[in-house]
Amino acid sequence: MTYVELGPEPIKTAYILKTLQEMNVKIDQYIAVDINPKSAEHMRPVLEQVLNGTPLTFVTSAFEEFQMPELQIGSETPALITMLGFQEGNDDPSVVNEWLRTIARPGDYLLAESQLLIQSHQDRISSFYSHPAMLRFSRIAFEKAICTKTPSLNRFFLLPVQFHDGQTAQAAILAEEYATTTRQRNLHVSNFCLKLTPEQYRHYRALNGHFKILCEATSGDETLHFQLSRRN
């Protein structure tokens, strides 16, 4: 199997690959796609330890610009493309579905994970963004973009966003509030992510008939959603 990972990360990737190996899944080739050119130097030692002898390919590219056919991978067996740990929440979902269509070849599989909005568990989203690790992430982003010495207050918002087709979804926004003068307050957005409902998530994955949803699984509180689909 050719394993294609959109957005690799050492701990996450090692866990996924070891789990696949425990399931007797044979990985013949590994391809990592990341916009960060320094990703390879962090990933290579981990991958060489977990996938001893397996050919490794590192592609520096934005997801919307990456296309599998350009790598001239053998089409004898389908590839498994994963977005585990990558939230599909930074662009209009119909746009995301189109660039996923250009990444995957007919017959390839897409395994994706996203945090969805379940009305009865909406508090789970705010709890996630109030986790100490997320608060620290927000502050680090603020320090890199604004200033290390300026004090700030963490803020979280869940606001409606309208898509190109007129549908509306909620966007989780993490920010730091700070002052530049005694009268002026500012917000630095450190993270934002769309939170679709399960129905919206399924709708956009199957939009225009590019993908067929094969199976789904959810976490105990139903907010973390895993989906396996196949490119038509």
CSV table of C-alpha atoms in Angstrom, one decimal:
chain,number,residue,atom,x,y,z
A,1,MET,CA,0.0,0.0,0.0
A,2,THR,CA,1.1,3.6,-0.7
A,3,TYR,CA,0.5,5.7,2.3
A,4,VAL,CA,0.1,9.4,1.7
A,5,GLU,CA,-0.1,11.7,4.7
A,6,LEU,CA,-1.3,15.3,4.5
A,7,GLY,CA,0.3,17.1,7.4
A,8,PRO,CA,2.7,14.7,9.1
A,9,GLU,CA,3.7,15.1,12.7
A,10,PRO,CA,6.2,12.9,14.5
A,11,ILE,CA,4.1,11.5,17.4
A,12,LYS,CA,0.8,11.3,15.5
A,13,THR,CA,2.4,9.7,12.5
A,14,ALA,CA,4.4,7.1,14.5
A,15,TYR,CA,1.3,6.1,16.3
A,16,ILE,CA,-0.8,5.7,13.1
A,17,LEU,CA,1.9,3.7,11.3
A,18,LYS,CA,2.6,1.4,14.3
A,19,THR,CA,-1.2,0.8,14.5
A,20,LEU,CA,-1.4,-0.1,10.8
A,21,GLN,CA,1.6,-2.5,11.2
A,22,GLU,CA,-0.1,-4.2,14.1
A,23,MET,CA,-3.1,-4.8,11.8
A,24,ASN,CA,-0.7,-6.4,9.3
A,25,VAL,CA,-1.0,-3.6,6.8
A,26,LYS,CA,2.1,-3.6,4.5
A,27,ILE,CA,3.3,-0.1,3.5
A,28,ASP,CA,5.3,-0.2,0.3
A,29,GLN,CA,5.8,3.5,0.1
A,30,TYR,CA,5.3,6.5,2.3
A,31,ILE,CA,4.7,10.0,1.0
A,32,ALA,CA,4.5,13.1,3.3
A,33,VAL,CA,3.0,16.4,2.1
A,34,ASP,CA,3.6,19.5,4.1
A,35,ILE,CA,3.9,23.2,3.2
A,36,ASN,CA,6.7,23.5,5.7
A,37,PRO,CA,10.1,22.7,4.0
A,38,LYS,CA,11.6,21.9,7.4
A,39,SER,CA,9.1,19.1,8.0
A,40,ALA,CA,11.3,16.4,6.4
A,41,GLU,CA,14.2,16.9,8.8
A,42,HIS,CA,11.9,16.2,11.8
A,43,MET,CA,10.0,13.4,10.2
A,44,ARG,CA,12.7,11.4,8.5
A,45,PRO,CA,14.4,10.0,11.7
A,46,VAL,CA,10.9,8.9,13.1
A,47,LEU,CA,9.9,7.3,9.8
A,48,GLU,CA,13.2,5.5,9.3
A,49,GLN,CA,12.8,3.9,12.7
A,50,VAL,CA,9.1,2.9,12.2
A,51,LEU,CA,9.3,2.0,8.4
A,52,ASN,CA,12.7,0.5,8.2
A,53,GLY,CA,13.7,0.2,4.5
A,54,THR,CA,10.4,1.6,3.2
A,55,PRO,CA,10.9,4.3,0.4
A,56,LEU,CA,10.2,7.7,1.8
A,57,THR,CA,9.1,10.8,-0.3
A,58,PHE,CA,8.8,14.3,1.1
A,59,VAL,CA,6.8,16.8,-0.9
A,60,THR,CA,6.8,20.5,0.0
A,61,SER,CA,3.5,21.8,-1.2
A,62,ALA,CA,0.3,23.4,-0.3
A,63,PHE,CA,-2.5,20.7,-0.3
A,64,GLU,CA,-4.4,22.6,-3.0
A,65,GLU,CA,-1.4,22.4,-5.3
A,66,PHE,CA,-0.4,18.7,-4.7
A,67,GLN,CA,-1.5,16.1,-7.2
A,68,MET,CA,-0.7,12.4,-6.9
A,69,PRO,CA,-0.5,11.6,-10.6
A,70,GLU,CA,2.6,13.9,-10.8
A,71,LEU,CA,4.5,11.5,-8.7
A,72,GLN,CA,3.9,8.7,-11.2
A,73,ILE,CA,3.0,6.2,-8.5
A,74,GLY,CA,2.0,2.8,-9.7
A,75,SER,CA,-1.7,2.4,-10.0
A,76,GLU,CA,-1.8,-1.4,-9.4
A,77,THR,CA,-3.1,-0.8,-5.9
A,78,PRO,CA,-5.0,2.2,-4.5
A,79,ALA,CA,-3.3,4.6,-2.2
A,80,LEU,CA,-4.5,5.5,1.3
A,81,ILE,CA,-4.5,9.3,1.8
A,82,THR,CA,-4.9,10.5,5.4
A,83,MET,CA,-5.9,13.7,6.9
A,84,LEU,CA,-5.8,12.4,10.5
A,85,GLY,CA,-5.0,15.3,12.8
A,86,PHE,CA,-5.6,17.9,10.0
A,87,GLN,CA,-8.8,19.8,10.5
A,88,GLU,CA,-10.7,20.5,7.3
A,89,GLY,CA,-11.7,23.8,8.7
A,90,ASN,CA,-9.6,26.5,7.1
A,91,ASP,CA,-11.5,26.9,3.8
A,92,ASP,CA,-14.9,26.6,2.2
A,93,PRO,CA,-15.8,22.9,2.3
A,94,SER,CA,-16.7,22.8,-1.4
A,95,VAL,CA,-13.3,24.2,-2.2
A,96,VAL,CA,-11.6,21.6,0.1
A,97,ASN,CA,-13.5,18.8,-1.7
A,98,GLU,CA,-12.2,20.0,-5.1
A,99,TRP,CA,-8.6,20.0,-4.1
A,100,LEU,CA,-9.0,16.6,-2.5
A,101,ARG,CA,-10.4,15.4,-5.8
A,102,THR,CA,-7.2,16.6,-7.6
A,103,ILE,CA,-5.0,14.9,-5.0
A,104,ALA,CA,-6.7,11.4,-5.1
A,105,ARG,CA,-6.8,9.2,-8.1
A,106,PRO,CA,-9.9,7.1,-9.0
A,107,GLY,CA,-9.9,4.2,-6.6
A,108,ASP,CA,-7.7,5.8,-4.0
A,109,TYR,CA,-9.0,6.0,-0.4
A,110,LEU,CA,-9.3,9.0,1.8
A,111,LEU,CA,-9.3,8.7,5.6
A,112,ALA,CA,-10.2,12.0,7.3
A,113,GLU,CA,-10.9,13.2,10.8
A,114,SER,CA,-12.7,16.4,11.9
A,115,GLN,CA,-14.3,17.8,15.0
A,116,LEU,CA,-17.9,18.3,14.2
A,117,LEU,CA,-20.6,20.4,15.8
A,118,ILE,CA,-23.2,18.4,17.7
A,119,GLN,CA,-25.7,20.7,19.3
A,120,SER,CA,-26.2,18.5,22.3
A,121,HIS,CA,-22.4,18.5,22.9
A,122,GLN,CA,-21.5,22.0,21.8
A,123,ASP,CA,-19.7,22.6,25.1
A,124,ARG,CA,-17.1,20.0,24.0
A,125,ILE,CA,-15.8,22.5,21.4
A,126,SER,CA,-15.3,25.3,23.9
A,127,SER,CA,-13.7,22.8,26.3
A,128,PHE,CA,-11.2,21.7,23.6
A,129,TYR,CA,-10.1,25.3,23.0
A,130,SER,CA,-9.8,26.0,26.7
A,131,HIS,CA,-7.4,23.1,27.2
A,132,PRO,CA,-4.0,24.4,28.6
A,133,ALA,CA,-2.2,23.2,25.5
A,134,MET,CA,-4.4,25.2,23.2
A,135,LEU,CA,-4.1,28.3,25.5
A,136,ARG,CA,-0.3,27.9,25.3
A,137,PHE,CA,-0.5,27.5,21.5
A,138,SER,CA,-2.5,30.7,21.2
A,139,ARG,CA,-0.1,32.7,23.4
A,140,ILE,CA,2.9,31.4,21.4
A,141,ALA,CA,1.3,32.4,18.1
A,142,PHE,CA,0.6,35.8,19.6
A,143,GLU,CA,4.2,36.2,20.8
A,144,LYS,CA,5.6,35.3,17.4
A,145,ALA,CA,3.3,37.7,15.6
A,146,ILE,CA,3.0,40.6,18.0
A,147,CYS,CA,5.2,40.8,21.0
A,148,THR,CA,6.6,38.5,23.8
A,149,LYS,CA,6.2,41.2,26.5
A,150,THR,CA,2.7,42.5,25.8
A,151,PRO,CA,0.1,40.9,28.1
A,152,SER,CA,-2.9,39.4,26.6
A,153,LEU,CA,-6.2,37.7,27.5
A,154,ASN,CA,-7.3,34.5,25.8
A,155,ARG,CA,-10.6,34.7,24.0
A,156,PHE,CA,-12.8,32.1,22.3
A,157,PHE,CA,-15.7,32.7,19.9
A,158,LEU,CA,-18.1,30.5,18.0
A,159,LEU,CA,-19.4,32.6,15.1
A,160,PRO,CA,-21.5,31.9,12.0
A,161,VAL,CA,-19.8,31.9,8.6
A,162,GLN,CA,-21.6,31.7,5.2
A,163,PHE,CA,-20.2,29.5,2.4
A,164,HIS,CA,-20.3,30.2,-1.4
A,165,ASP,CA,-23.4,28.1,-1.8
A,166,GLY,CA,-25.3,30.0,0.9
A,167,GLN,CA,-25.1,27.4,3.7
A,168,THR,CA,-23.9,28.6,7.1
A,169,ALA,CA,-21.7,26.9,9.6
A,170,GLN,CA,-20.1,27.8,12.9
A,171,ALA,CA,-16.4,28.8,13.1
A,172,ALA,CA,-14.4,28.3,16.2
A,173,ILE,CA,-12.0,31.3,16.7
A,174,LEU,CA,-9.2,31.4,19.2
A,175,ALA,CA,-7.7,34.8,19.8
A,176,GLU,CA,-5.6,36.9,22.2
A,177,GLU,CA,-7.0,40.3,23.3
A,178,TYR,CA,-4.4,43.0,24.0
A,179,ALA,CA,-4.1,46.7,24.3
A,180,THR,CA,-1.9,49.1,22.3
A,181,THR,CA,-3.1,52.2,24.2
A,182,THR,CA,-5.2,52.7,27.3
A,183,ARG,CA,-8.3,53.1,25.1
A,184,GLN,CA,-7.6,50.7,22.2
A,185,ARG,CA,-8.3,47.0,22.4
A,186,ASN,CA,-7.2,44.6,19.7
A,187,LEU,CA,-7.7,40.9,18.8
A,188,HIS,CA,-5.0,38.7,17.4
A,189,VAL,CA,-6.6,35.6,15.9
A,190,SER,CA,-4.3,32.6,16.6
A,191,ASN,CA,-6.5,29.8,15.2
A,192,PHE,CA,-9.8,29.4,13.4
A,193,CYS,CA,-11.6,26.2,12.3
A,194,LEU,CA,-15.0,25.6,10.8
A,195,LYS,CA,-17.2,23.2,12.7
A,196,LEU,CA,-19.7,21.5,10.4
A,197,THR,CA,-22.6,19.4,11.4
A,198,PRO,CA,-22.4,15.7,10.6
A,199,GLU,CA,-25.0,16.3,7.8
A,200,GLN,CA,-22.9,19.1,6.3
A,201,TYR,CA,-19.7,17.1,6.5
A,202,ARG,CA,-21.3,14.2,4.6
A,203,HIS,CA,-22.9,16.5,2.1
A,204,TYR,CA,-19.7,18.2,1.1
A,205,ARG,CA,-17.7,15.0,1.0
A,206,ALA,CA,-20.1,13.5,-1.5
A,207,LEU,CA,-20.5,16.8,-3.4
A,208,ASN,CA,-20.4,16.5,-7.2
A,209,GLY,CA,-19.9,12.7,-6.9
A,210,HIS,CA,-16.1,12.8,-6.5
A,211,PHE,CA,-16.1,10.6,-3.3
A,212,LYS,CA,-18.3,7.8,-2.0
A,213,ILE,CA,-18.4,7.5,1.8
A,214,LEU,CA,-17.7,3.9,2.8
A,215,CYS,CA,-17.8,4.1,6.6
A,216,GLU,CA,-17.7,6.4,9.6
A,217,ALA,CA,-16.9,6.3,13.2
A,218,THR,CA,-17.2,8.8,16.1
A,219,SER,CA,-15.7,9.4,19.5
A,220,GLY,CA,-17.7,8.7,22.6
A,221,ASP,CA,-19.2,12.3,22.7
A,222,GLU,CA,-19.8,12.2,18.9
A,223,THR,CA,-17.8,15.3,18.2
A,224,LEU,CA,-14.7,13.7,16.8
A,225,HIS,CA,-15.6,12.2,13.5
A,226,PHE,CA,-13.6,9.7,11.4
A,227,GLN,CA,-14.6,9.0,7.8
A,228,LEU,CA,-13.3,6.6,5.1
A,229,SER,CA,-14.3,7.4,1.5
A,230,ARG,CA,-13.2,6.3,-2.0
A,231,ARG,CA,-12.5,8.5,-5.0
A,232,ASN,CA,-14.8,7.7,-7.8
